[in-house]
Amino acid sequence: QVQVVESGGGLVQARGSLRLSCAASGHTHSNYAMGWFRQAPGKEREFVAAINWNGYNTVYSNSVKGRFTISRDNVKNMVYLQMNSLKPEDTAVYYCAAGRLSVATSRVQDFPSWGQGTQVTVSS
């Protein structure tokens, strides 16, 4: 079982930036993809970005493509989400998740291990 803990959320003005961090621990998590998802009040959890096991391939939702960047450091056991040009509609609880596959996918069911989430609030 992989454990993940998110950090770095907060309040930011529109067009600002934040970097979320995710600390991963547990059995061979570096062999698997990692992902970020988010959930706004009253909405379903949605995919944001994912990165494959070695960091060479990434997948993004259309709503964040070009603004967000996912990366990982397998030596430090960390995954990051750099968020630029933030919009009020990016406001949500952001979750880091550890995958069961080595390739990056956007499906919730491919990520069995989840953190507790970190709140991101973007003011207009």
XYZ file of C-alpha atoms in Angstrom:
124
model
C 0.000 0.000 0.000
C 1.289 3.437 -0.956
C 0.668 6.380 1.331
C 0.469 9.909 -0.050
C 0.293 13.254 1.734
C -0.452 16.520 -0.050
C 0.682 20.008 0.912
C 0.940 23.474 -0.560
C -2.675 24.531 -0.925
C -3.916 27.951 0.056
C -5.606 31.145 -1.037
C -4.351 32.902 -4.146
C -5.655 35.634 -6.410
C -6.700 34.946 -9.965
C -3.769 34.785 -12.386
C -1.511 33.779 -9.515
C 0.486 30.583 -8.995
C 0.737 27.772 -6.471
C 2.790 24.607 -6.273
C 1.300 21.543 -4.674
C 3.518 18.813 -3.310
C 2.810 15.163 -2.668
C 5.009 12.976 -0.493
C 4.741 9.290 -1.343
C 5.857 6.339 0.715
C 5.313 2.623 0.646
C 6.093 -0.312 -1.515
C 7.744 0.518 -4.873
C 5.602 3.575 -5.526
C 8.277 4.825 -7.943
C 7.256 2.016 -10.343
C 3.779 3.441 -10.784
C 2.068 6.455 -12.221
C 0.966 9.302 -9.983
C -1.936 11.656 -10.487
C -3.688 14.774 -9.283
C -7.453 15.077 -9.101
C -9.717 17.769 -7.707
C -13.197 18.104 -6.314
C -15.160 21.323 -6.080
C -18.182 21.689 -3.772
C -21.214 19.956 -5.224
C -19.234 18.421 -8.066
C -17.728 15.039 -8.772
C -14.023 14.385 -8.428
C -12.296 15.160 -11.719
C -8.972 14.327 -13.265
C -6.336 17.074 -13.422
C -3.000 15.539 -14.426
C -1.015 12.317 -14.327
C 2.600 11.305 -14.834
C 4.018 7.914 -15.692
C 6.479 6.015 -13.536
C 9.676 7.652 -14.833
C 8.273 11.110 -15.476
C 8.697 10.992 -19.238
C 4.996 11.001 -20.098
C 2.243 13.230 -18.777
C -1.476 13.612 -19.328
C -3.575 16.696 -18.591
C -7.227 17.585 -18.594
C -8.201 20.123 -21.232
C -9.169 22.611 -18.526
C -5.621 22.857 -17.142
C -3.467 22.056 -20.173
C -0.915 24.799 -20.743
C -1.353 26.202 -17.228
C -0.490 23.287 -14.920
C 2.620 21.116 -14.928
C 2.988 17.780 -13.149
C 6.427 16.461 -12.278
C 8.018 13.877 -10.022
C 11.296 13.234 -8.264
C 11.638 9.527 -7.548
C 14.802 10.080 -5.508
C 12.937 12.367 -3.110
C 9.679 10.384 -3.408
C 7.817 13.544 -4.361
C 5.249 14.564 -6.950
C 4.476 18.178 -7.750
C 1.743 20.158 -9.451
C 2.803 23.616 -10.564
C -0.307 25.691 -11.154
C -0.005 28.963 -13.073
C -2.563 31.450 -14.364
C -5.037 30.233 -11.786
C -8.724 30.931 -12.274
C -11.592 31.036 -9.760
C -12.949 27.852 -11.352
C -9.775 26.054 -10.235
C -11.022 26.343 -6.649
C -11.311 22.830 -5.223
C -9.793 20.279 -2.898
C -6.830 18.771 -4.731
C -5.951 15.133 -4.198
C -2.756 13.290 -4.954
C -3.155 9.648 -5.926
C -0.840 6.727 -6.504
C -1.579 4.532 -9.489
C -1.687 0.763 -10.037
C -0.218 1.046 -13.532
C 3.140 2.343 -14.717
C 1.540 4.408 -17.485
C -0.270 7.672 -16.909
C -4.031 7.520 -17.231
C -6.950 9.775 -16.354
C -9.254 7.172 -14.826
C -10.054 7.341 -11.128
C -10.183 3.549 -10.949
C -6.507 3.342 -11.947
C -5.502 5.137 -8.729
C -6.145 3.019 -5.626
C -4.251 5.124 -3.057
C -5.351 8.648 -2.169
C -4.286 11.423 0.141
C -6.544 13.534 2.328
C -6.489 16.485 -0.043
C -5.398 20.105 0.161
C -7.666 23.105 -0.378
C -6.925 25.537 -3.185
C -9.003 28.712 -3.287
C -8.649 31.216 -6.116
C -10.227 34.605 -5.562
C -11.386 36.818 -8.401
